[in-house]
């Protein structure tokens, strides 16, 4: 490629994004965005604390110990241990995605990437970081991570090509948040964003057998983003052309047929990407949620019960069917990616919460009986982002149909504050003492008023857990 085509480093998209990260303050954030950030930070930390007892987190932590990496100053949430900030970002990011409790609709799972990186960066900031500063860093992380995905043409083409966008796009959001916490200047932040391209990776091959590495994508992205910011602080350079339409650029490489390069800067500082992110009420892949909600809504509207159902037909697009149409219930990861299991669990146990995905629940004979009632019809006319049409036929012959275009938890159909706090207390209560659960909830809900996030929030996350049993997945 001819060098004449290259844009001057200080005029690149990477440079403009870096200046945006550096100059943005809490006062620049709309109040609604700041308040929404508090909810997502609470939710993400809740997911990561619960994930402390996940098998993936336990294996990862044991591996780091065996490799001589088991010491440091940064807390592993809900484990009563500390490691280096880089390894804490890796472990806490993996834990945050371990139970499918984390938010979605960002990079995709932005909370599991950005929040662990930002918390780990507190240990290296060299100064107290206020709640307002922390919120600002997190909002910026969500923004950059989502812009990376939209620059690929958004979720469907990028993930449809086999890339798990949490891993490929997440490092840029983690780098932005960490750079803000560390107080990097515009040049250093530009380098950090460019360096983050070295950590971009993650494939959907895990969907075929429920492999645990899907959880690692979030942790790797969090660690990579933090490492990128730390390297930049020390003078390490990253490619200024990372986001340009050049050979080796992110878009050119990851989205050769769907690239939308203008998305990196479109409506920058006006369209805050956190606004589109969803909080998950169900402990399963987001692509299962519309079907769960559809059945729940029909039962509520028409007053029938689960044992009256003869058949459930789900008319679905090929992309989501390929990802979530499976019927495997082991390991737990496979069940969480399965629409048949998730719907059946909701019907049998009354919810698709984390408790409904334990091994004991998956092996309940009523599950197999209910899953046998669910069948699919693949509709090639549906777009990849279309939610399925759900038809329920009862034993008496009555039939009902609905489609839920915006599942519960989406920005236009949000979970209530009460439901969010109930979810938080439920999952964090599996790990921390009731007193620590209360203290953590109080600090996070009042995060805007906190003067030192490390002392007032991270300290609680590092306390000795009440429960150490590994979740039986």
Tab-separated table of C-alpha atoms in Angstrom:
chain	number	residue	atom	x	y	z
A	1	UNK	CA	0.000	0.000	0.000
A	2	UNK	CA	1.280	3.464	-0.856
A	3	UNK	CA	2.274	5.640	2.118
A	4	UNK	CA	0.672	8.685	0.439
A	5	UNK	CA	-2.743	7.284	1.349
A	6	UNK	CA	-2.075	7.470	5.077
A	7	UNK	CA	-3.750	10.201	7.112
A	8	UNK	CA	-1.518	12.319	9.387
A	9	UNK	CA	-1.452	10.722	12.834
A	10	UNK	CA	-3.065	13.664	14.612
A	11	UNK	CA	-5.937	13.736	12.101
A	12	UNK	CA	-6.914	10.057	12.345
A	13	UNK	CA	-10.082	8.711	13.877
A	14	UNK	CA	-7.947	7.246	16.640
A	15	UNK	CA	-6.585	10.705	17.470
A	16	UNK	CA	-10.033	12.306	17.465
A	17	UNK	CA	-11.405	9.601	19.769
A	18	UNK	CA	-8.436	10.075	22.081
A	19	UNK	CA	-9.083	13.827	22.319
A	20	UNK	CA	-12.736	13.064	23.053
A	21	UNK	CA	-11.776	10.715	25.894
A	22	UNK	CA	-9.375	13.228	27.413
A	23	UNK	CA	-11.605	16.300	27.242
A	24	UNK	CA	-14.890	14.708	28.382
A	25	UNK	CA	-15.890	15.430	31.973
A	26	UNK	CA	-18.751	14.306	34.167
A	27	UNK	CA	-20.498	17.613	33.508
A	28	UNK	CA	-20.609	16.724	29.791
A	29	UNK	CA	-22.731	13.647	30.475
A	30	UNK	CA	-26.514	13.960	30.298
A	31	UNK	CA	-28.033	13.255	33.695
A	32	UNK	CA	-29.919	10.259	32.320
A	33	UNK	CA	-26.674	8.739	31.036
A	34	UNK	CA	-24.912	9.248	34.365
A	35	UNK	CA	-27.802	7.613	36.219
A	36	UNK	CA	-27.924	4.743	33.735
A	37	UNK	CA	-24.181	4.253	34.203
A	38	UNK	CA	-24.722	3.791	37.938
A	39	UNK	CA	-27.238	1.018	37.200
A	40	UNK	CA	-24.862	-0.734	34.814
A	41	UNK	CA	-21.880	-0.449	37.155
A	42	UNK	CA	-24.011	-1.980	39.929
A	43	UNK	CA	-25.179	-4.743	37.599
A	44	UNK	CA	-21.701	-5.463	36.234
A	45	UNK	CA	-20.072	-5.626	39.656
A	46	UNK	CA	-22.908	-7.848	40.818
A	47	UNK	CA	-22.342	-10.217	37.917
A	48	UNK	CA	-18.588	-10.255	38.502
A	49	UNK	CA	-18.903	-10.868	42.235
A	50	UNK	CA	-21.297	-13.763	41.688
A	51	UNK	CA	-18.936	-15.114	39.047
A	52	UNK	CA	-16.250	-15.519	41.708
A	53	UNK	CA	-17.643	-19.000	42.380
A	54	UNK	CA	-17.951	-19.996	38.722
A	55	UNK	CA	-15.825	-22.952	37.568
A	56	UNK	CA	-14.147	-20.783	34.919
A	57	UNK	CA	-13.029	-18.238	37.508
A	58	UNK	CA	-11.755	-20.918	39.840
A	59	UNK	CA	-9.734	-22.674	37.134
A	60	UNK	CA	-8.319	-19.378	35.884
A	61	UNK	CA	-7.310	-18.284	39.373
A	62	UNK	CA	-5.711	-21.642	40.141
A	63	UNK	CA	-3.791	-21.466	36.868
A	64	UNK	CA	-2.436	-18.009	37.666
A	65	UNK	CA	-1.369	-19.201	41.104
A	66	UNK	CA	0.375	-22.222	39.587
A	67	UNK	CA	2.192	-19.918	37.181
A	68	UNK	CA	3.470	-17.772	40.036
A	69	UNK	CA	1.044	-14.933	39.273
A	70	UNK	CA	-0.956	-15.141	42.480
A	71	UNK	CA	-0.032	-11.961	44.333
A	72	UNK	CA	-0.616	-8.242	44.021
A	73	UNK	CA	-2.663	-5.314	45.279
A	74	UNK	CA	-5.896	-5.453	43.279
A	75	UNK	CA	-8.882	-7.401	44.622
A	76	UNK	CA	-10.413	-10.408	42.942
A	77	UNK	CA	-14.069	-9.633	43.499
A	78	UNK	CA	-15.751	-11.934	45.982
A	79	UNK	CA	-12.708	-14.164	46.468
A	80	UNK	CA	-10.829	-12.525	49.327
A	81	UNK	CA	-7.625	-12.594	47.262
A	82	UNK	CA	-5.488	-10.041	45.493
A	83	UNK	CA	-3.441	-10.152	42.319
A	84	UNK	CA	-1.751	-7.637	40.081
A	85	UNK	CA	-4.152	-5.147	38.485
A	86	UNK	CA	-3.632	-6.812	35.096
A	87	UNK	CA	-4.515	-10.255	36.405
A	88	UNK	CA	-7.382	-8.837	38.451
A	89	UNK	CA	-8.838	-7.360	35.269
A	90	UNK	CA	-8.478	-10.761	33.600
A	91	UNK	CA	-10.093	-12.707	36.440
A	92	UNK	CA	-12.842	-10.200	37.238
A	93	UNK	CA	-13.690	-9.747	33.562
A	94	UNK	CA	-13.967	-13.497	33.102
A	95	UNK	CA	-16.057	-13.763	36.272
A	96	UNK	CA	-18.367	-10.988	35.093
A	97	UNK	CA	-19.316	-12.988	32.006
A	98	UNK	CA	-19.195	-16.410	33.664
A	99	UNK	CA	-22.887	-16.704	34.523
A	100	UNK	CA	-24.428	-14.773	31.589
A	101	UNK	CA	-25.680	-12.175	34.065
A	102	UNK	CA	-23.873	-9.213	32.504
A	103	UNK	CA	-25.381	-6.506	30.342
A	104	UNK	CA	-25.634	-6.679	26.580
A	105	UNK	CA	-26.073	-4.471	23.533
A	106	UNK	CA	-22.769	-2.665	23.821
A	107	UNK	CA	-19.682	-4.299	22.387
A	108	UNK	CA	-21.682	-6.769	23.069
A	109	UNK	CA	-21.005	-7.425	26.790
A	110	UNK	CA	-19.458	-4.058	27.608
A	111	UNK	CA	-19.983	-4.175	31.363
A	112	UNK	CA	-17.931	-7.350	31.749
A	113	UNK	CA	-15.025	-5.699	29.931
A	114	UNK	CA	-15.063	-2.008	30.825
A	115	UNK	CA	-15.940	-2.116	34.528
A	116	UNK	CA	-13.284	-4.707	35.568
A	117	UNK	CA	-10.621	-2.769	33.650
A	118	UNK	CA	-11.670	0.521	35.268
A	119	UNK	CA	-11.722	-0.955	38.782
A	120	UNK	CA	-8.287	-2.529	38.302
A	121	UNK	CA	-6.920	0.785	36.992
A	122	UNK	CA	-7.816	2.427	40.320
A	123	UNK	CA	-4.843	0.618	41.875
A	124	UNK	CA	-2.484	2.325	39.424
A	125	UNK	CA	-3.952	5.819	39.251
A	126	UNK	CA	-1.728	7.154	42.027
A	127	UNK	CA	-4.553	9.300	43.411
A	128	UNK	CA	-8.118	8.982	44.701
A	129	UNK	CA	-10.638	8.646	41.862
A	130	UNK	CA	-14.092	10.019	42.606
A	131	UNK	CA	-17.350	8.388	41.690
A	132	UNK	CA	-17.994	11.052	39.076
A	133	UNK	CA	-14.612	10.415	37.458
A	134	UNK	CA	-15.204	6.677	37.540
A	135	UNK	CA	-18.648	7.021	35.962
A	136	UNK	CA	-17.192	9.213	33.219
A	137	UNK	CA	-14.492	6.655	32.444
A	138	UNK	CA	-17.036	3.841	32.271
A	139	UNK	CA	-19.385	5.808	29.988
A	140	UNK	CA	-16.464	6.535	27.662
A	141	UNK	CA	-15.486	2.870	27.679
A	142	UNK	CA	-18.984	1.807	26.688
A	143	UNK	CA	-18.994	4.459	23.983
A	144	UNK	CA	-15.725	3.482	22.313
A	145	UNK	CA	-16.426	-0.249	22.553
A	146	UNK	CA	-19.798	0.117	20.860
A	147	UNK	CA	-18.379	2.387	18.182
A	148	UNK	CA	-15.889	-0.347	17.332
A	149	UNK	CA	-18.751	-2.776	16.752
A	150	UNK	CA	-20.814	-0.291	14.749
A	151	UNK	CA	-17.758	0.415	12.604
A	152	UNK	CA	-17.903	-3.285	11.688
A	153	UNK	CA	-21.489	-2.813	10.512
A	154	UNK	CA	-22.963	-3.608	13.963
A	155	UNK	CA	-23.656	-6.925	15.677
A	156	UNK	CA	-25.162	-9.118	12.989
A	157	UNK	CA	-22.503	-9.025	10.243
A	158	UNK	CA	-19.544	-9.065	12.636
A	159	UNK	CA	-20.806	-11.838	14.902
A	160	UNK	CA	-22.351	-13.595	11.927
A	161	UNK	CA	-18.854	-13.837	10.461
A	162	UNK	CA	-17.838	-15.827	13.545
A	163	UNK	CA	-16.279	-13.115	15.696
A	164	UNK	CA	-17.394	-12.692	19.308
A	165	UNK	CA	-17.557	-8.920	19.471
A	166	UNK	CA	-17.041	-8.831	23.253
A	167	UNK	CA	-13.517	-10.030	22.574
A	168	UNK	CA	-12.813	-8.193	19.339
A	169	UNK	CA	-14.307	-4.778	20.185
A	170	UNK	CA	-14.114	-4.808	23.978
A	171	UNK	CA	-10.380	-4.041	24.312
A	172	UNK	CA	-10.894	-0.558	22.847
A	173	UNK	CA	-13.521	0.283	25.472
A	174	UNK	CA	-11.362	-1.086	28.271
A	175	UNK	CA	-8.389	0.938	26.988
A	176	UNK	CA	-10.455	4.138	26.899
A	177	UNK	CA	-11.787	3.651	30.438
A	178	UNK	CA	-8.364	2.760	31.820
A	179	UNK	CA	-6.727	5.705	30.034
A	180	UNK	CA	-9.259	8.042	31.624
A	181	UNK	CA	-8.703	6.599	35.103
A	182	UNK	CA	-4.919	6.795	34.665
A	183	UNK	CA	-5.113	10.409	33.444
A	184	UNK	CA	-3.373	9.835	30.121
A	185	UNK	CA	-2.997	12.760	27.741
A	186	UNK	CA	-4.360	12.769	24.186
A	187	UNK	CA	-1.215	11.352	22.600
A	188	UNK	CA	-0.925	8.573	25.170
A	189	UNK	CA	-4.615	7.765	24.813
A	190	UNK	CA	-4.270	7.586	21.039
A	191	UNK	CA	-1.470	5.102	21.465
A	192	UNK	CA	-3.513	3.122	24.014
A	193	UNK	CA	-6.426	2.764	21.583
A	194	UNK	CA	-4.051	1.673	18.850
A	195	UNK	CA	-2.231	-0.810	21.076
A	196	UNK	CA	-5.596	-2.317	22.052
A	197	UNK	CA	-5.906	-3.667	18.512
A	198	UNK	CA	-3.222	-6.191	19.502
A	199	UNK	CA	-5.665	-7.716	21.995
A	200	UNK	CA	-8.655	-7.918	19.658
A	201	UNK	CA	-9.807	-11.526	19.316
A	202	UNK	CA	-12.470	-14.111	20.117
A	203	UNK	CA	-14.391	-16.619	17.991
A	204	UNK	CA	-17.861	-18.104	18.273
A	205	UNK	CA	-16.573	-21.675	17.908
A	206	UNK	CA	-17.584	-22.079	21.575
A	207	UNK	CA	-21.230	-22.129	20.546
A	208	UNK	CA	-20.961	-25.680	19.243
A	209	UNK	CA	-20.092	-27.319	22.555
A	210	UNK	CA	-20.547	-24.699	25.273
A	211	UNK	CA	-16.788	-24.291	25.719
A	212	UNK	CA	-15.666	-22.134	28.616
A	213	UNK	CA	-13.447	-19.845	26.567
A	214	UNK	CA	-16.450	-17.609	25.766
A	215	UNK	CA	-16.117	-16.257	29.317
A	216	UNK	CA	-12.405	-15.670	28.797
A	217	UNK	CA	-13.115	-13.286	25.909
A	218	UNK	CA	-14.372	-10.660	28.365
A	219	UNK	CA	-11.466	-11.106	30.758
A	220	UNK	CA	-8.884	-11.022	27.998
A	221	UNK	CA	-10.414	-7.834	26.593
A	222	UNK	CA	-10.416	-6.158	30.031
A	223	UNK	CA	-6.813	-7.131	30.692
A	224	UNK	CA	-5.723	-6.150	27.190
A	225	UNK	CA	-7.327	-2.733	27.414
A	226	UNK	CA	-5.690	-2.012	30.759
A	227	UNK	CA	-2.326	-3.260	29.483
A	228	UNK	CA	-2.669	-1.007	26.439
A	229	UNK	CA	-3.182	2.059	28.624
A	230	UNK	CA	-0.270	1.131	30.879
A	231	UNK	CA	2.058	0.607	27.923
A	232	UNK	CA	1.026	3.932	26.433
A	233	UNK	CA	1.721	5.651	29.741
A	234	UNK	CA	5.277	4.332	29.522
A	235	UNK	CA	5.786	5.600	25.968
A	236	UNK	CA	4.939	2.441	24.016
A	237	UNK	CA	3.370	3.296	20.650
A	238	UNK	CA	0.271	2.031	18.915
A	239	UNK	CA	-0.812	2.342	15.275
A	240	UNK	CA	-2.402	5.700	14.503
A	241	UNK	CA	-4.077	4.136	11.455
A	242	UNK	CA	-5.815	1.399	13.480
A	243	UNK	CA	-9.296	2.710	12.663
A	244	UNK	CA	-8.650	3.866	9.103
A	245	UNK	CA	-9.655	2.024	5.941
A	246	UNK	CA	-6.145	0.740	5.297
A	247	UNK	CA	-4.595	-2.690	4.976
A	248	UNK	CA	-4.208	-4.012	8.513
A	249	UNK	CA	-6.738	-1.582	9.948
A	250	UNK	CA	-9.445	-2.888	12.278
A	251	UNK	CA	-12.375	-2.361	9.896
A	252	UNK	CA	-10.504	-3.569	6.838
A	253	UNK	CA	-9.521	-6.766	8.642
A	254	UNK	CA	-12.595	-7.623	10.716
A	255	UNK	CA	-15.337	-6.247	8.464
A	256	UNK	CA	-14.146	-6.304	4.851
A	257	UNK	CA	-17.708	-6.414	3.475
A	258	UNK	CA	-19.681	-4.579	6.167
A	259	UNK	CA	-17.384	-1.778	7.304
A	260	UNK	CA	-18.961	1.523	8.356
A	261	UNK	CA	-15.868	3.659	9.082
A	262	UNK	CA	-17.874	6.805	9.798
A	263	UNK	CA	-19.406	5.071	12.820
A	264	UNK	CA	-16.240	5.695	14.834
A	265	UNK	CA	-16.996	9.428	15.035
A	266	UNK	CA	-20.678	9.710	14.099
A	267	UNK	CA	-22.554	11.908	16.610
A	268	UNK	CA	-19.592	11.769	18.984
A	269	UNK	CA	-20.561	13.258	22.321
A	270	UNK	CA	-24.208	13.436	21.280
A	271	UNK	CA	-25.312	9.836	20.822
A	272	UNK	CA	-24.040	8.163	23.986
A	273	UNK	CA	-23.841	4.455	23.266
A	274	UNK	CA	-24.622	3.428	26.840
A	275	UNK	CA	-28.183	4.537	26.126
A	276	UNK	CA	-28.799	1.433	23.993
A	277	UNK	CA	-27.400	-1.173	26.407
A	278	UNK	CA	-29.717	-3.679	28.086
A	279	UNK	CA	-29.665	-5.185	31.566
A	280	UNK	CA	-30.443	-8.892	31.559
A	281	UNK	CA	-33.278	-10.201	33.749
A	282	UNK	CA	-32.603	-13.809	32.668
A	283	UNK	CA	-29.329	-15.722	33.180
A	284	UNK	CA	-29.067	-16.811	29.565
A	285	UNK	CA	-27.898	-15.513	26.205
A	286	UNK	CA	-29.773	-12.347	25.274
A	287	UNK	CA	-30.998	-14.004	22.091
A	288	UNK	CA	-33.105	-16.358	24.223
A	289	UNK	CA	-34.890	-13.565	26.079
A	290	UNK	CA	-37.534	-12.626	23.535
A	291	UNK	CA	-38.838	-16.192	23.446
A	292	UNK	CA	-38.926	-16.398	27.245
A	293	UNK	CA	-40.792	-13.102	27.475
A	294	UNK	CA	-43.184	-14.079	24.708
A	295	UNK	CA	-44.324	-17.211	26.529
A	296	UNK	CA	-44.556	-15.319	29.831
A	297	UNK	CA	-46.599	-12.547	28.219
A	298	UNK	CA	-49.032	-14.994	26.611
A	299	UNK	CA	-49.524	-16.823	29.910
A	300	UNK	CA	-50.194	-13.547	31.709
A	301	UNK	CA	-52.586	-12.287	29.027
A	302	UNK	CA	-54.635	-15.434	28.506
A	303	UNK	CA	-54.380	-17.005	31.940
A	304	UNK	CA	-53.168	-20.503	31.032
A	305	UNK	CA	-50.582	-22.483	32.972
A	306	UNK	CA	-47.457	-24.310	31.896
A	307	UNK	CA	-49.011	-27.769	32.195
A	308	UNK	CA	-51.750	-26.769	29.719
A	309	UNK	CA	-49.242	-26.247	26.874
A	310	UNK	CA	-49.171	-28.848	24.125
A	311	UNK	CA	-46.640	-27.228	21.806
A	312	UNK	CA	-44.518	-24.111	21.397
A	313	UNK	CA	-43.507	-23.157	17.864
A	314	UNK	CA	-40.726	-20.603	17.520
A	315	UNK	CA	-40.421	-19.023	14.069
A	316	UNK	CA	-36.879	-17.763	13.988
A	317	UNK	CA	-34.186	-16.301	11.740
A	318	UNK	CA	-31.293	-18.554	10.627
A	319	UNK	CA	-28.611	-16.606	12.503
A	320	UNK	CA	-30.192	-16.836	15.953
A	321	UNK	CA	-31.321	-20.409	15.314
A	322	UNK	CA	-27.737	-21.387	14.571
A	323	UNK	CA	-26.565	-19.749	17.791
A	324	UNK	CA	-29.399	-20.604	20.191
A	325	UNK	CA	-31.440	-23.400	18.623
A	326	UNK	CA	-29.521	-26.233	20.252
A	327	UNK	CA	-30.914	-28.635	22.836
A	328	UNK	CA	-27.764	-29.582	24.750
A	329	UNK	CA	-28.115	-29.048	28.499
A	330	UNK	CA	-24.539	-29.893	29.497
A	331	UNK	CA	-22.355	-28.035	30.239
A	332	UNK	CA	-24.267	-25.107	31.730
A	333	UNK	CA	-22.871	-22.799	29.040
A	334	UNK	CA	-24.701	-24.819	26.390
A	335	UNK	CA	-27.991	-24.584	28.289
A	336	UNK	CA	-27.581	-20.824	28.611
A	337	UNK	CA	-27.222	-20.580	24.844
A	338	UNK	CA	-30.303	-22.732	24.273
A	339	UNK	CA	-33.746	-21.249	23.628
A	340	UNK	CA	-35.439	-24.615	24.287
A	341	UNK	CA	-33.776	-25.027	27.662
A	342	UNK	CA	-34.212	-21.387	28.709
A	343	UNK	CA	-37.935	-21.403	27.856
A	344	UNK	CA	-38.418	-24.785	29.512
A	345	UNK	CA	-36.619	-23.655	32.668
A	346	UNK	CA	-38.828	-20.587	32.865
A	347	UNK	CA	-41.928	-22.766	32.558
A	348	UNK	CA	-40.821	-25.496	34.967
A	349	UNK	CA	-39.155	-23.408	37.655
A	350	UNK	CA	-40.981	-20.112	37.241
A	351	UNK	CA	-37.958	-18.149	36.055
A	352	UNK	CA	-34.813	-18.340	33.967
A	353	UNK	CA	-32.684	-17.006	36.811
A	354	UNK	CA	-29.254	-18.419	37.584
A	355	UNK	CA	-30.732	-20.931	40.026
A	356	UNK	CA	-32.662	-22.499	37.135
A	357	UNK	CA	-29.432	-23.437	35.347
A	358	UNK	CA	-27.752	-25.563	38.019
A	359	UNK	CA	-26.928	-29.153	37.126
A	360	UNK	CA	-29.660	-30.445	39.423
A	361	UNK	CA	-32.255	-28.273	37.701
A	362	UNK	CA	-31.028	-29.180	34.202
A	363	UNK	CA	-31.434	-32.863	35.023
A	364	UNK	CA	-34.978	-32.467	36.377
A	365	UNK	CA	-37.109	-34.874	34.273
A	366	UNK	CA	-39.716	-32.150	33.720
A	367	UNK	CA	-37.150	-30.223	31.678
A	368	UNK	CA	-36.774	-32.910	29.015
A	369	UNK	CA	-40.550	-33.295	28.869
A	370	UNK	CA	-41.059	-29.557	28.365
A	371	UNK	CA	-38.211	-29.160	25.873
A	372	UNK	CA	-39.816	-31.876	23.745
A	373	UNK	CA	-42.814	-29.561	23.259
A	374	UNK	CA	-40.680	-26.848	21.663
A	375	UNK	CA	-39.937	-26.866	17.958
A	376	UNK	CA	-38.545	-24.381	15.459
A	377	UNK	CA	-39.403	-23.125	12.029
A	378	UNK	CA	-36.524	-21.285	10.392
A	379	UNK	CA	-37.736	-18.280	8.406
A	380	UNK	CA	-35.105	-17.086	5.952
A	381	UNK	CA	-37.132	-13.949	5.299
A	382	UNK	CA	-36.416	-12.682	8.802
A	383	UNK	CA	-33.392	-10.462	9.286
A	384	UNK	CA	-30.618	-11.456	11.659
A	385	UNK	CA	-31.776	-8.935	14.269
A	386	UNK	CA	-35.477	-9.867	14.080
A	387	UNK	CA	-36.877	-11.364	17.256
A	388	UNK	CA	-38.767	-14.653	16.778
A	389	UNK	CA	-42.502	-15.149	16.493
A	390	UNK	CA	-43.769	-17.468	19.224
A	391	UNK	CA	-46.894	-19.585	18.840
A	392	UNK	CA	-48.290	-21.495	21.842
A	393	UNK	CA	-50.871	-24.218	21.312
A	394	UNK	CA	-52.743	-25.553	24.328
A	395	UNK	CA	-54.004	-29.079	24.924
A	396	UNK	CA	-57.571	-27.860	24.424
A	397	UNK	CA	-56.701	-26.653	20.918
A	398	UNK	CA	-56.506	-22.937	21.602
A	399	UNK	CA	-53.536	-21.202	20.025
A	400	UNK	CA	-51.911	-17.840	20.708
A	401	UNK	CA	-49.134	-15.930	18.983
A	402	UNK	CA	-46.911	-12.991	19.830
A	403	UNK	CA	-43.560	-11.403	19.148
A	404	UNK	CA	-41.567	-9.381	21.680
A	405	UNK	CA	-39.482	-6.918	19.656
A	406	UNK	CA	-37.883	-5.358	22.753
A	407	UNK	CA	-37.331	-7.948	25.501
A	408	UNK	CA	-37.460	-7.040	29.164
A	409	UNK	CA	-34.312	-5.187	30.199
A	410	UNK	CA	-33.919	-3.213	26.992
A	411	UNK	CA	-33.756	0.588	27.293
A	412	UNK	CA	-37.360	0.959	26.134
A	413	UNK	CA	-38.543	-1.920	28.339
A	414	UNK	CA	-36.257	-1.582	31.371
A	415	UNK	CA	-36.192	-3.633	34.525
A	416	UNK	CA	-37.344	-1.599	37.495
A	417	UNK	CA	-34.945	-0.317	40.115
A	418	UNK	CA	-36.514	-2.783	42.529
A	419	UNK	CA	-35.952	-5.706	40.149
A	420	UNK	CA	-32.371	-4.611	39.484
A	421	UNK	CA	-31.562	-4.437	43.181
A	422	UNK	CA	-33.278	-7.779	43.781
A	423	UNK	CA	-31.104	-9.364	41.102
A	424	UNK	CA	-27.990	-7.775	42.605
A	425	UNK	CA	-28.757	-8.952	46.134
A	426	UNK	CA	-29.645	-12.438	44.919
A	427	UNK	CA	-26.445	-13.092	42.991
A	428	UNK	CA	-23.989	-11.209	45.233
A	429	UNK	CA	-25.581	-12.927	48.224
A	430	UNK	CA	-24.244	-16.231	46.892
A	431	UNK	CA	-20.764	-14.966	47.739
A	432	UNK	CA	-20.596	-12.071	50.225
A	433	UNK	CA	-22.038	-11.684	53.716
A	434	UNK	CA	-25.404	-9.909	54.017
A	435	UNK	CA	-23.667	-6.939	55.626
A	436	UNK	CA	-21.190	-6.658	52.751
A	437	UNK	CA	-23.984	-7.030	50.192
A	438	UNK	CA	-25.817	-4.129	51.841
A	439	UNK	CA	-22.689	-1.997	52.060
A	440	UNK	CA	-21.734	-2.632	48.433
A	441	UNK	CA	-25.240	-1.854	47.184
A	442	UNK	CA	-25.335	1.375	49.185
A	443	UNK	CA	-21.958	2.564	47.875
A	444	UNK	CA	-22.774	1.747	44.278
A	445	UNK	CA	-26.216	3.318	44.326
A	446	UNK	CA	-24.667	6.528	45.699
A	447	UNK	CA	-21.604	6.339	43.438
A	448	UNK	CA	-21.976	9.926	42.255
A	449	UNK	CA	-21.268	11.088	45.822
A	450	UNK	CA	-18.294	8.783	46.443
A	451	UNK	CA	-14.957	10.600	46.800
A	452	UNK	CA	-12.610	7.589	46.517
A	453	UNK	CA	-13.925	4.566	44.620
A	454	UNK	CA	-10.907	2.432	45.492
A	455	UNK	CA	-11.332	2.965	49.234
A	456	UNK	CA	-15.114	2.894	49.347
A	457	UNK	CA	-16.030	0.271	46.718
A	458	UNK	CA	-13.014	-1.831	45.735
A	459	UNK	CA	-12.239	-2.421	49.405
A	460	UNK	CA	-15.582	-4.178	49.897
A	461	UNK	CA	-15.040	-6.269	46.770
A	462	UNK	CA	-11.811	-7.552	48.285
A	463	UNK	CA	-13.288	-8.735	51.572
A	464	UNK	CA	-13.302	-12.394	52.582
A	465	UNK	CA	-16.334	-14.102	51.045
A	466	UNK	CA	-18.999	-15.797	53.119
A	467	UNK	CA	-19.221	-18.705	50.662
A	468	UNK	CA	-16.420	-20.407	48.755
A	469	UNK	CA	-18.228	-23.342	47.207
A	470	UNK	CA	-17.741	-23.579	43.446
A	471	UNK	CA	-21.051	-23.340	41.589
A	472	UNK	CA	-21.935	-26.802	40.291
A	473	UNK	CA	-22.238	-26.142	36.585
